[in-house]
PDB file of C-alpha atoms in Angstrom:
ATOM      1  CA  MET A   1       0.000   0.000   0.000  1.00 49.00           C
ATOM      2  CA  THR A   2       1.077   3.546  -0.527  1.00 44.00           C
ATOM      3  CA  ALA A   3       1.216   4.376   3.136  1.00 40.00           C
ATOM      4  CA  ALA A   4       1.814   8.083   2.693  1.00 36.00           C
ATOM      5  CA  CYS A   5      -1.479   8.534   0.882  1.00 44.00           C
ATOM      6  CA  VAL A   6      -4.342   6.213   1.628  1.00 44.00           C
ATOM      7  CA  MET A   7      -3.246   5.120   5.018  1.00 42.00           C
ATOM      8  CA  ALA A   8      -0.542   5.173   7.594  1.00 36.00           C
ATOM      9  CA  LEU A   9      -1.468   1.812   8.991  1.00 36.00           C
ATOM     10  CA  GLY A  10       1.254   1.706  11.567  1.00 34.00           C
ATOM     11  CA  LEU A  11      -0.438   4.639  13.288  1.00 31.00           C
ATOM     12  CA  GLY A  12      -3.950   3.314  12.840  1.00 35.00           C
ATOM     13  CA  LEU A  13      -4.851   6.182  10.558  1.00 35.00           C
ATOM     14  CA  VAL A  14      -6.731   5.801   7.305  1.00 40.00           C
ATOM     15  CA  ALA A  15      -7.522   8.689   4.998  1.00 42.00           C
ATOM     16  CA  THR A  16     -10.064   8.645   2.188  1.00 42.00           C
ATOM     17  CA  GLY A  17      -8.357  10.926  -0.273  1.00 42.00           C
ATOM     18  CA  CYS A  18      -5.015  12.156  -1.496  1.00 46.00           C
ATOM     19  CA  SER A  19      -3.527  15.108  -3.241  1.00 42.00           C
ATOM     20  CA  ALA A  20      -5.995  17.043  -5.308  1.00 40.00           C
ATOM     21  CA  GLY A  21      -3.191  17.925  -7.688  1.00 43.00           C
ATOM     22  CA  GLY A  22      -3.590  16.857 -11.271  1.00 45.00           C
ATOM     23  CA  SER A  23      -0.166  15.776 -12.472  1.00 49.00           C
ATOM     24  CA  VAL A  24      -1.768  12.595 -13.831  1.00 52.00           C
ATOM     25  CA  ASN A  25      -3.482  13.054 -17.193  1.00 55.00           C
ATOM     26  CA  GLU A  26      -7.176  13.472 -16.404  1.00 54.00           C
ATOM     27  CA  LEU A  27      -7.987  11.632 -19.655  1.00 49.00           C
ATOM     28  CA  ASP A  28      -6.132   8.475 -18.608  1.00 52.00           C
ATOM     29  CA  THR A  29      -9.372   6.600 -18.020  1.00 52.00           C
ATOM     30  CA  ARG A  30     -12.571   7.724 -19.712  1.00 65.00           C
ATOM     31  CA  THR A  31     -14.669   4.541 -19.730  1.00 89.00           C
ATOM     32  CA  PRO A  32     -16.677   3.806 -16.560  1.00 94.00           C
ATOM     33  CA  PRO A  33     -15.677   0.340 -15.352  1.00 96.00           C
ATOM     34  CA  THR A  34     -18.155  -2.522 -15.462  1.00 95.00           C
ATOM     35  CA  ILE A  35     -19.252  -3.777 -12.043  1.00 96.00           C
ATOM     36  CA  ALA A  36     -21.595  -6.487 -10.764  1.00 95.00           C
ATOM     37  CA  SER A  37     -25.270  -5.633 -10.457  1.00 92.00           C
ATOM     38  CA  ALA A  38     -25.143  -5.943  -6.667  1.00 93.00           C
ATOM     39  CA  PRO A  39     -21.480  -5.861  -5.570  1.00 97.00           C
ATOM     40  CA  PRO A  40     -20.994  -6.932  -1.945  1.00 96.00           C
ATOM     41  CA  PRO A  41     -19.511  -4.376   0.444  1.00 96.00           C
ATOM     42  CA  PRO A  42     -16.170  -5.069   2.119  1.00 95.00           C
ATOM     43  CA  VAL A  43     -16.326  -6.356   5.683  1.00 92.00           C
ATOM     44  CA  THR A  44     -15.014  -3.007   6.917  1.00 92.00           C
ATOM     45  CA  GLY A  45     -13.918   0.265   5.377  1.00 93.00           C
ATOM     46  CA  TYR A  46     -10.381  -0.651   6.407  1.00 92.00           C
ATOM     47  CA  ASP A  47     -10.540  -3.932   4.481  1.00 93.00           C
ATOM     48  CA  GLY A  48     -11.987  -2.121   1.490  1.00 95.00           C
ATOM     49  CA  LEU A  49      -9.109   0.345   1.393  1.00 95.00           C
ATOM     50  CA  ILE A  50      -6.253  -2.099   1.848  1.00 93.00           C
ATOM     51  CA  GLY A  51      -7.768  -4.344  -0.816  1.00 95.00           C
ATOM     52  CA  LEU A  52      -7.667  -1.669  -3.538  1.00 97.00           C
ATOM     53  CA  PRO A  53      -5.454  -2.303  -6.596  1.00 97.00           C
ATOM     54  CA  LEU A  54      -3.299   0.752  -5.910  1.00 97.00           C
ATOM     55  CA  SER A  55      -2.787  -0.362  -2.319  1.00 95.00           C
ATOM     56  CA  ALA A  56      -0.477  -3.066  -3.694  1.00 94.00           C
ATOM     57  CA  TYR A  57       2.010  -0.348  -4.660  1.00 94.00           C
ATOM     58  CA  GLY A  58       3.755   0.799  -1.527  1.00 90.00           C
ATOM     59  CA  THR A  59       4.140  -0.770   1.892  1.00 90.00           C
ATOM     60  CA  SER A  60       1.730  -3.208   3.520  1.00 88.00           C
ATOM     61  CA  GLU A  61       0.837  -3.090   7.195  1.00 86.00           C
ATOM     62  CA  GLN A  62       3.380  -5.858   7.815  1.00 88.00           C
ATOM     63  CA  ASP A  63       6.008  -3.850   5.935  1.00 92.00           C
ATOM     64  CA  ASP A  64       5.206  -0.781   8.026  1.00 90.00           C
ATOM     65  CA  HIS A  65       5.633  -2.834  11.170  1.00 89.00           C
ATOM     66  CA  LEU A  66       8.989  -4.153   9.977  1.00 91.00           C
ATOM     67  CA  LEU A  67      10.188  -0.650   9.114  1.00 92.00           C
ATOM     68  CA  TYR A  68       9.033   0.588  12.517  1.00 89.00           C
ATOM     69  CA  ARG A  69      10.921  -2.175  14.329  1.00 89.00           C
ATOM     70  CA  THR A  70      14.047  -1.574  12.278  1.00 91.00           C
ATOM     71  CA  ASN A  71      13.923   2.151  12.865  1.00 89.00           C
ATOM     72  CA  GLU A  72      13.479   1.567  16.602  1.00 88.00           C
ATOM     73  CA  ALA A  73      16.395  -0.881  16.603  1.00 89.00           C
ATOM     74  CA  LEU A  74      18.681   1.610  14.882  1.00 90.00           C
ATOM     75  CA  ILE A  75      17.671   4.410  17.209  1.00 90.00           C
ATOM     76  CA  ALA A  76      18.057   2.173  20.264  1.00 88.00           C
ATOM     77  CA  ARG A  77      21.609   1.197  19.283  1.00 89.00           C
ATOM     78  CA  CYS A  78      22.483   4.814  18.726  1.00 91.00           C
ATOM     79  CA  MET A  79      20.870   6.001  21.972  1.00 90.00           C
ATOM     80  CA  THR A  80      22.558   3.362  24.124  1.00 88.00           C
ATOM     81  CA  GLY A  81      25.830   4.250  22.430  1.00 90.00           C
ATOM     82  CA  LEU A  82      25.303   7.853  23.510  1.00 91.00           C
ATOM     83  CA  GLY A  83      24.780   6.772  27.111  1.00 90.00           C
ATOM     84  CA  HIS A  84      20.989   6.481  27.339  1.00 86.00           C
ATOM     85  CA  ARG A  85      20.903   2.987  28.833  1.00 80.00           C
ATOM     86  CA  GLY A  86      17.250   3.260  29.896  1.00 73.00           C
ATOM     87  CA  TYR A  87      15.987   4.336  26.486  1.00 73.00           C
ATOM     88  CA  LEU A  88      14.836   0.930  25.272  1.00 67.00           C
ATOM     89  CA  SER A  89      12.882   0.085  28.424  1.00 56.00           C
ATOM     90  CA  GLU A  90      10.747   3.182  27.778  1.00 56.00           C
ATOM     91  CA  ARG A  91       9.689   1.990  24.322  1.00 58.00           C
ATOM     92  CA  ARG A  92       6.698  -0.222  23.652  1.00 53.00           C
ATOM     93  CA  PRO A  93       6.276  -2.619  20.740  1.00 54.00           C
ATOM     94  CA  GLN A  94       3.927  -1.735  17.948  1.00 55.00           C
ATOM     95  CA  SER A  95       0.971  -4.067  17.439  1.00 55.00           C
ATOM     96  CA  THR A  96       1.367  -6.412  14.476  1.00 57.00           C
ATOM     97  CA  SER A  97      -2.285  -7.211  13.874  1.00 66.00           C
ATOM     98  CA  ARG A  98      -5.812  -5.942  14.410  1.00 74.00           C
ATOM     99  CA  THR A  99      -8.928  -7.632  15.656  1.00 76.00           C
ATOM    100  CA  LYS A 100     -12.155  -7.487  13.644  1.00 75.00           C
ATOM    101  CA  SER A 101     -13.505  -4.737  15.913  1.00 79.00           C
ATOM    102  CA  GLN A 102     -10.289  -2.740  15.554  1.00 81.00           C
ATOM    103  CA  ARG A 103     -10.383  -3.026  11.756  1.00 83.00           C
ATOM    104  CA  GLU A 104     -14.004  -1.927  11.811  1.00 83.00           C
ATOM    105  CA  ALA A 105     -13.172   1.092  13.945  1.00 84.00           C
ATOM    106  CA  VAL A 106     -10.177   2.316  11.939  1.00 85.00           C
ATOM    107  CA  ARG A 107     -12.366   4.210   9.485  1.00 87.00           C
ATOM    108  CA  PRO A 108     -15.965   2.951   9.366  1.00 90.00           C
ATOM    109  CA  ALA A 109     -17.379   6.151   7.880  1.00 93.00           C
ATOM    110  CA  GLY A 110     -16.225   7.697   4.623  1.00 95.00           C
ATOM    111  CA  ALA A 111     -17.411   8.636   1.163  1.00 96.00           C
ATOM    112  CA  TRP A 112     -18.612   5.020   0.911  1.00 97.00           C
ATOM    113  CA  GLY A 113     -21.029   5.445   3.812  1.00 97.00           C
ATOM    114  CA  TYR A 114     -20.794   3.866   7.255  1.00 96.00           C
ATOM    115  CA  ILE A 115     -19.480   0.307   7.578  1.00 93.00           C
ATOM    116  CA  GLY A 116     -19.584  -1.154  11.055  1.00 88.00           C
ATOM    117  CA  SER A 117     -22.792  -1.852  12.942  1.00 87.00           C
ATOM    118  CA  ALA A 118     -21.035  -2.821  16.169  1.00 89.00           C
ATOM    119  CA  THR A 119     -18.958   0.346  16.100  1.00 91.00           C
ATOM    120  CA  ALA A 120     -22.004   2.492  15.355  1.00 94.00           C
ATOM    121  CA  GLU A 121     -23.914   1.094  18.322  1.00 93.00           C
ATOM    122  CA  ARG A 122     -20.953   1.420  20.677  1.00 92.00           C
ATOM    123  CA  LEU A 123     -18.916   4.439  19.565  1.00 92.00           C
ATOM    124  CA  GLY A 124     -21.029   6.316  17.035  1.00 94.00           C
ATOM    125  CA  PHE A 125     -18.574   8.303  14.932  1.00 92.00           C
ATOM    126  CA  HIS A 126     -16.018   8.621  17.765  1.00 89.00           C
ATOM    127  CA  VAL A 127     -13.741   5.869  16.571  1.00 82.00           C
ATOM    128  CA  ALA A 128     -10.106   5.345  17.480  1.00 67.00           C
ATOM    129  CA  VAL A 129      -7.706   2.436  17.681  1.00 52.00           C
ATOM    130  CA  PRO A 130      -5.439   2.816  20.746  1.00 55.00           C
ATOM    131  CA  VAL A 131      -1.778   3.036  19.821  1.00 56.00           C
ATOM    132  CA  PRO A 132       0.812   2.197  22.504  1.00 58.00           C
ATOM    133  CA  LYS A 133       2.360   5.456  23.653  1.00 63.00           C
ATOM    134  CA  ALA A 134       6.051   5.593  24.432  1.00 65.00           C
ATOM    135  CA  LYS A 135       7.521   8.098  26.844  1.00 70.00           C
ATOM    136  CA  ASP A 136       8.622  11.168  24.885  1.00 74.00           C
ATOM    137  CA  PRO A 137      12.285  12.134  25.337  1.00 78.00           C
ATOM    138  CA  VAL A 138      13.141  15.563  26.728  1.00 83.00           C
ATOM    139  CA  GLY A 139      16.246  17.694  27.260  1.00 88.00           C
ATOM    140  CA  ARG A 140      19.517  16.118  26.226  1.00 88.00           C
ATOM    141  CA  GLU A 141      17.749  12.839  25.498  1.00 87.00           C
ATOM    142  CA  LEU A 142      15.539  14.623  22.963  1.00 89.00           C
ATOM    143  CA  LYS A 143      18.560  16.205  21.274  1.00 92.00           C
ATOM    144  CA  ASP A 144      20.309  12.847  21.056  1.00 92.00           C
ATOM    145  CA  TYR A 145      17.128  11.177  19.885  1.00 90.00           C
ATOM    146  CA  ASN A 146      16.840  13.616  16.985  1.00 92.00           C
ATOM    147  CA  THR A 147      20.459  12.876  16.059  1.00 93.00           C
ATOM    148  CA  CYS A 148      19.791   9.146  16.159  1.00 92.00           C
ATOM    149  CA  TRP A 149      16.591   9.496  14.178  1.00 90.00           C
ATOM    150  CA  LYS A 150      18.473  11.278  11.383  1.00 92.00           C
ATOM    151  CA  ARG A 151      21.128   8.541  11.361  1.00 92.00           C
ATOM    152  CA  ALA A 152      18.454   5.854  11.178  1.00 91.00           C
ATOM    153  CA  ASP A 153      16.741   7.681   8.321  1.00 90.00           C
ATOM    154  CA  LYS A 154      19.977   7.584   6.330  1.00 92.00           C
ATOM    155  CA  GLU A 155      20.163   3.813   6.835  1.00 91.00           C
ATOM    156  CA  ILE A 156      16.709   3.294   5.309  1.00 91.00           C
ATOM    157  CA  PRO A 157      15.880   6.411   3.249  1.00 91.00           C
ATOM    158  CA  SER A 158      12.247   7.293   2.669  1.00 89.00           C
ATOM    159  CA  LEU A 159      10.805   6.996  -0.833  1.00 93.00           C
ATOM    160  CA  ALA A 160       8.602  10.066  -0.350  1.00 91.00           C
ATOM    161  CA  GLY A 161       9.115  12.488  -3.205  1.00 92.00           C
ATOM    162  CA  THR A 162      10.317   9.893  -5.725  1.00 94.00           C
ATOM    163  CA  ARG A 163       8.672   9.602  -9.131  1.00 96.00           C
ATOM    164  CA  GLY A 164       6.835   6.397  -8.267  1.00 96.00           C
ATOM    165  CA  TRP A 165       5.674   7.707  -4.895  1.00 95.00           C
ATOM    166  CA  LYS A 166       4.292  10.879  -6.456  1.00 96.00           C
ATOM    167  CA  LEU A 167       2.528   8.926  -9.182  1.00 97.00           C
ATOM    168  CA  ALA A 168       0.886   6.591  -6.664  1.00 96.00           C
ATOM    169  CA  GLN A 169      -0.430   9.590  -4.702  1.00 95.00           C
ATOM    170  CA  ASP A 170      -1.756  11.249  -7.851  1.00 97.00           C
ATOM    171  CA  LEU A 171      -3.436   8.072  -9.054  1.00 97.00           C
ATOM    172  CA  PHE A 172      -5.180   7.581  -5.736  1.00 96.00           C
ATOM    173  CA  GLY A 173      -6.514  11.128  -5.890  1.00 96.00           C
ATOM    174  CA  ARG A 174      -7.599  10.610  -9.479  1.00 96.00           C
ATOM    175  CA  SER A 175      -9.464   7.403  -8.647  1.00 97.00           C
ATOM    176  CA  PHE A 176     -11.325   9.028  -5.757  1.00 97.00           C
ATOM    177  CA  ARG A 177     -12.404  11.933  -7.964  1.00 96.00           C
ATOM    178  CA  GLN A 178     -13.553   9.581 -10.719  1.00 97.00           C
ATOM    179  CA  THR A 179     -15.531   7.506  -8.248  1.00 97.00           C
ATOM    180  CA  ALA A 180     -17.232  10.535  -6.708  1.00 96.00           C
ATOM    181  CA  ALA A 181     -18.349  11.640 -10.181  1.00 96.00           C
ATOM    182  CA  ASP A 182     -19.581   8.190 -11.286  1.00 97.00           C
ATOM    183  CA  SER A 183     -23.340   8.100 -11.925  1.00 97.00           C
ATOM    184  CA  ARG A 184     -23.784   4.792 -10.069  1.00 97.00           C
ATOM    185  CA  VAL A 185     -22.140   6.153  -6.944  1.00 98.00           C
ATOM    186  CA  LYS A 186     -24.186   9.348  -7.184  1.00 98.00           C
ATOM    187  CA  ALA A 187     -27.403   7.328  -7.438  1.00 98.00           C
ATOM    188  CA  ALA A 188     -26.462   5.200  -4.417  1.00 98.00           C
ATOM    189  CA  ARG A 189     -25.643   8.311  -2.426  1.00 98.00           C
ATOM    190  CA  GLU A 190     -29.012   9.790  -3.321  1.00 98.00           C
ATOM    191  CA  ARG A 191     -30.688   6.627  -2.037  1.00 98.00           C
ATOM    192  CA  TRP A 192     -28.612   6.937   1.135  1.00 98.00           C
ATOM    193  CA  ALA A 193     -29.670  10.563   1.603  1.00 98.00           C
ATOM    194  CA  THR A 194     -33.342   9.689   1.066  1.00 98.00           C
ATOM    195  CA  CYS A 195     -33.067   6.915   3.650  1.00 98.00           C
ATOM    196  CA  MET A 196     -31.428   9.256   6.167  1.00 98.00           C
ATOM    197  CA  GLY A 197     -34.191  11.816   5.668  1.00 98.00           C
ATOM    198  CA  GLU A 198     -36.846   9.186   6.241  1.00 98.00           C
ATOM    199  CA  ALA A 199     -35.018   8.112   9.401  1.00 97.00           C
ATOM    200  CA  GLY A 200     -35.257  11.673  10.723  1.00 97.00           C
ATOM    201  CA  HIS A 201     -31.600  12.581  10.192  1.00 97.00           C
ATOM    202  CA  PRO A 202     -31.371  14.610   6.966  1.00 97.00           C
ATOM    203  CA  ALA A 203     -27.892  14.413   5.432  1.00 97.00           C
ATOM    204  CA  GLY A 204     -26.396  14.553   1.968  1.00 95.00           C
ATOM    205  CA  ASP A 205     -22.816  13.420   2.503  1.00 96.00           C
ATOM    206  CA  PRO A 206     -21.916  10.467   4.761  1.00 96.00           C
ATOM    207  CA  GLU A 207     -18.363  11.617   5.370  1.00 95.00           C
ATOM    208  CA  LYS A 208     -19.346  15.169   6.291  1.00 96.00           C
ATOM    209  CA  LEU A 209     -22.054  13.761   8.543  1.00 96.00           C
ATOM    210  CA  ALA A 210     -19.490  11.728  10.474  1.00 94.00           C
ATOM    211  CA  ASP A 211     -16.971  14.561  10.659  1.00 93.00           C
ATOM    212  CA  GLY A 212     -19.608  16.875  12.094  1.00 93.00           C
ATOM    213  CA  PHE A 213     -19.640  14.932  15.358  1.00 93.00           C
ATOM    214  CA  LEU A 214     -15.914  14.672  15.942  1.00 87.00           C
ATOM    215  CA  ASN A 215     -15.432  17.979  17.760  1.00 88.00           C
ATOM    216  CA  ALA A 216     -17.582  16.760  20.648  1.00 89.00           C
ATOM    217  CA  GLU A 217     -15.555  15.479  23.609  1.00 87.00           C
ATOM    218  CA  LYS A 218     -17.578  12.303  23.937  1.00 90.00           C
ATOM    219  CA  VAL A 219     -20.233  10.320  22.177  1.00 92.00           C
ATOM    220  CA  THR A 220     -23.878  11.191  22.881  1.00 94.00           C
ATOM    221  CA  PRO A 221     -27.113   9.174  22.537  1.00 96.00           C
ATOM    222  CA  ARG A 222     -28.031  11.315  19.513  1.00 96.00           C
ATOM    223  CA  GLU A 223     -24.734  10.499  17.849  1.00 96.00           C
ATOM    224  CA  ILE A 224     -25.356   6.797  18.391  1.00 96.00           C
ATOM    225  CA  ASP A 225     -28.814   7.179  16.816  1.00 97.00           C
ATOM    226  CA  VAL A 226     -27.411   9.006  13.776  1.00 97.00           C
ATOM    227  CA  ALA A 227     -24.530   6.551  13.349  1.00 97.00           C
ATOM    228  CA  THR A 228     -26.776   3.505  13.509  1.00 97.00           C
ATOM    229  CA  ALA A 229     -29.142   5.125  11.009  1.00 98.00           C
ATOM    230  CA  ALA A 230     -26.208   5.903   8.703  1.00 98.00           C
ATOM    231  CA  GLU A 231     -25.018   2.296   8.904  1.00 97.00           C
ATOM    232  CA  SER A 232     -28.503   0.986   8.144  1.00 97.00           C
ATOM    233  CA  CYS A 233     -28.910   3.363   5.202  1.00 98.00           C
ATOM    234  CA  THR A 234     -25.519   2.380   3.835  1.00 98.00           C
ATOM    235  CA  ARG A 235     -26.723  -1.221   3.725  1.00 97.00           C
ATOM    236  CA  SER A 236     -30.132  -0.501   2.200  1.00 97.00           C
ATOM    237  CA  SER A 237     -28.720   1.878  -0.431  1.00 98.00           C
ATOM    238  CA  ARG A 238     -25.869  -0.524  -1.269  1.00 98.00           C
ATOM    239  CA  LEU A 239     -23.583   2.514  -1.231  1.00 98.00           C
ATOM    240  CA  ALA A 240     -20.480   0.820   0.182  1.00 98.00           C
ATOM    241  CA  GLY A 241     -20.567  -2.128  -2.190  1.00 98.00           C
ATOM    242  CA  ILE A 242     -21.084   0.071  -5.241  1.00 98.00           C
ATOM    243  CA  TYR A 243     -18.525   2.635  -4.123  1.00 98.00           C
ATOM    244  CA  PHE A 244     -15.691   0.158  -3.634  1.00 98.00           C
ATOM    245  CA  ALA A 245     -16.562  -1.778  -6.797  1.00 98.00           C
ATOM    246  CA  VAL A 246     -16.442   1.394  -8.879  1.00 98.00           C
ATOM    247  CA  LEU A 247     -13.289   2.605  -7.142  1.00 98.00           C
ATOM    248  CA  THR A 248     -11.613  -0.740  -7.746  1.00 98.00           C
ATOM    249  CA  GLY A 249     -12.555  -0.601 -11.427  1.00 97.00           C
ATOM    250  CA  TYR A 250     -11.089   2.857 -11.945  1.00 97.00           C
ATOM    251  CA  GLN A 251      -7.918   1.931 -10.087  1.00 97.00           C
ATOM    252  CA  ARG A 252      -7.412  -1.138 -12.277  1.00 97.00           C
ATOM    253  CA  GLN A 253      -7.576   1.097 -15.329  1.00 96.00           C
ATOM    254  CA  LEU A 254      -5.082   3.526 -13.841  1.00 97.00           C
ATOM    255  CA  VAL A 255      -2.676   0.779 -12.822  1.00 97.00           C
ATOM    256  CA  SER A 256      -2.838  -0.668 -16.337  1.00 96.00           C
ATOM    257  CA  ALA A 257      -2.030   2.735 -17.831  1.00 96.00           C
ATOM    258  CA  HIS A 258       1.005   3.275 -15.574  1.00 97.00           C
ATOM    259  CA  THR A 259       2.379  -0.223 -15.060  1.00 96.00           C
ATOM    260  CA  ASP A 260       6.024   0.589 -15.816  1.00 96.00           C
ATOM    261  CA  VAL A 261       6.431   3.376 -13.262  1.00 97.00           C
ATOM    262  CA  LEU A 262       4.381   1.594 -10.608  1.00 97.00           C
ATOM    263  CA  THR A 263       6.343  -1.618 -11.051  1.00 96.00           C
ATOM    264  CA  GLY A 264       9.591   0.303 -10.694  1.00 97.00           C
ATOM    265  CA  TYR A 265       8.278   1.974  -7.561  1.00 97.00           C
ATOM    266  CA  GLN A 266       7.259  -1.364  -6.074  1.00 96.00           C
ATOM    267  CA  ARG A 267      10.766  -2.676  -6.794  1.00 96.00           C
ATOM    268  CA  GLN A 268      12.175   0.245  -4.785  1.00 96.00           C
ATOM    269  CA  VAL A 269       9.778  -0.549  -1.961  1.00 96.00           C
ATOM    270  CA  ARG A 270      10.864  -4.188  -1.871  1.00 96.00           C
ATOM    271  CA  GLU A 271      14.541  -3.199  -1.885  1.00 96.00           C
ATOM    272  CA  ARG A 272      13.864  -0.933   1.075  1.00 96.00           C
ATOM    273  CA  ILE A 273      12.076  -3.720   2.938  1.00 96.00           C
ATOM    274  CA  GLU A 274      14.891  -6.157   2.184  1.00 96.00           C
ATOM    275  CA  ARG A 275      17.378  -3.599   3.505  1.00 95.00           C
ATOM    276  CA  ALA A 276      15.347  -3.319   6.718  1.00 94.00           C
ATOM    277  CA  GLU A 277      15.189  -7.108   7.059  1.00 94.00           C
ATOM    278  CA  ALA A 278      18.958  -7.363   6.643  1.00 94.00           C
ATOM    279  CA  ILE A 279      19.579  -4.716   9.290  1.00 92.00           C
ATOM    280  CA  LEU A 280      17.207  -6.383  11.744  1.00 87.00           C
ATOM    281  CA  SER A 281      18.725  -9.822  11.081  1.00 87.00           C
ATOM    282  CA  ALA A 282      22.241  -8.509  11.629  1.00 83.00           C
ATOM    283  CA  HIS A 283      21.238  -7.109  15.022  1.00 69.00           C
ATOM    284  CA  PRO A 284      18.639  -9.574  16.419  1.00 59.00           C
ATOM    285  CA  THR A 285      19.014  -8.255  19.974  1.00 51.00           C
ATOM    286  CA  ALA A 286      18.826  -4.599  18.996  1.00 48.00           C
ATOM    287  CA  THR A 287      15.320  -4.216  20.373  1.00 48.00           C
ATOM    288  CA  HIS A 288      16.017  -5.920  23.713  1.00 45.00           C
ATOM    289  CA  PRO A 289      16.609  -3.737  26.799  1.00 39.00           C
ATOM    290  CA  SER A 290      19.929  -5.444  27.542  1.00 37.00           C
ATOM    291  CA  THR A 291      21.424  -4.577  24.141  1.00 35.00           C
ATOM    292  CA  PRO A 292      25.005  -3.311  24.415  1.00 35.00           C
ATOM    293  CA  GLY A 293      25.740   0.180  23.149  1.00 34.00           C
ATOM    294  CA  GLY A 294      26.648   1.001  19.598  1.00 35.00           C
ATOM    295  CA  SER A 295      26.254   3.489  16.801  1.00 34.00           C
ATOM    296  CA  ALA A 296      23.443   3.597  14.281  1.00 33.00           C
ATOM    297  CA  ALA A 297      25.625   4.952  11.524  1.00 32.00           C
TER     298      ALA A 297
END
């Protein structure tokens, strides 16, 4: 997956759009893709996003976890080498997997409607997946940490800003715009809006509806009512199934039109992952509190 655009899975954050810039030719795909008459919705919005064709170009959640561990290992070696013996004991491991309820809560509401009945009934639109919080360094430790972070970044350079990375971001944005303008998605959204009006909660945009509740400090009974209505209307309007089917179709067209650059970008991603694996294999105890000191560079 292109983690910088659609999701930063390691942080439990999923976005529904990317750069609005138009560096990709807007005429790349002009034929609406064919979809099934009643496409099934994904189990969760999270599953729908990570299953998209363009999500194959970039890092997966497992890759993100590996990169996180490697980065932590490099920083830990550097920090202990600079005298911060207690640094590693203050760090907490990043979770490697999500439960069904966690996947449902990552991003149940988006342009595709609301996916997640259990989340709607329990959390409304106030969704969040807890991320283990490490103690933030301060003072000299913070200064040394920044030095170590820069050294670690040189060991495994980011691909942000490369040609392939930029193309992946642009293609994601293009596919979201195409999907929003597709007549089948518009019709499903109109059915959703009609259903919400009949349920006593007039709304025209499922994503804006969800976002409108997020400034409140805590979930309210009204929010639960609106969220459960939104989830029910998403099902009856078939919005989620149609949305992801159309989005998938447009992304397949875009991938086909830009195979060479995307394949090259994915090769760079794999080389970066292999580099991280080699570093972690060479220092198997680098993430253990008793690791001896050393330098990250």
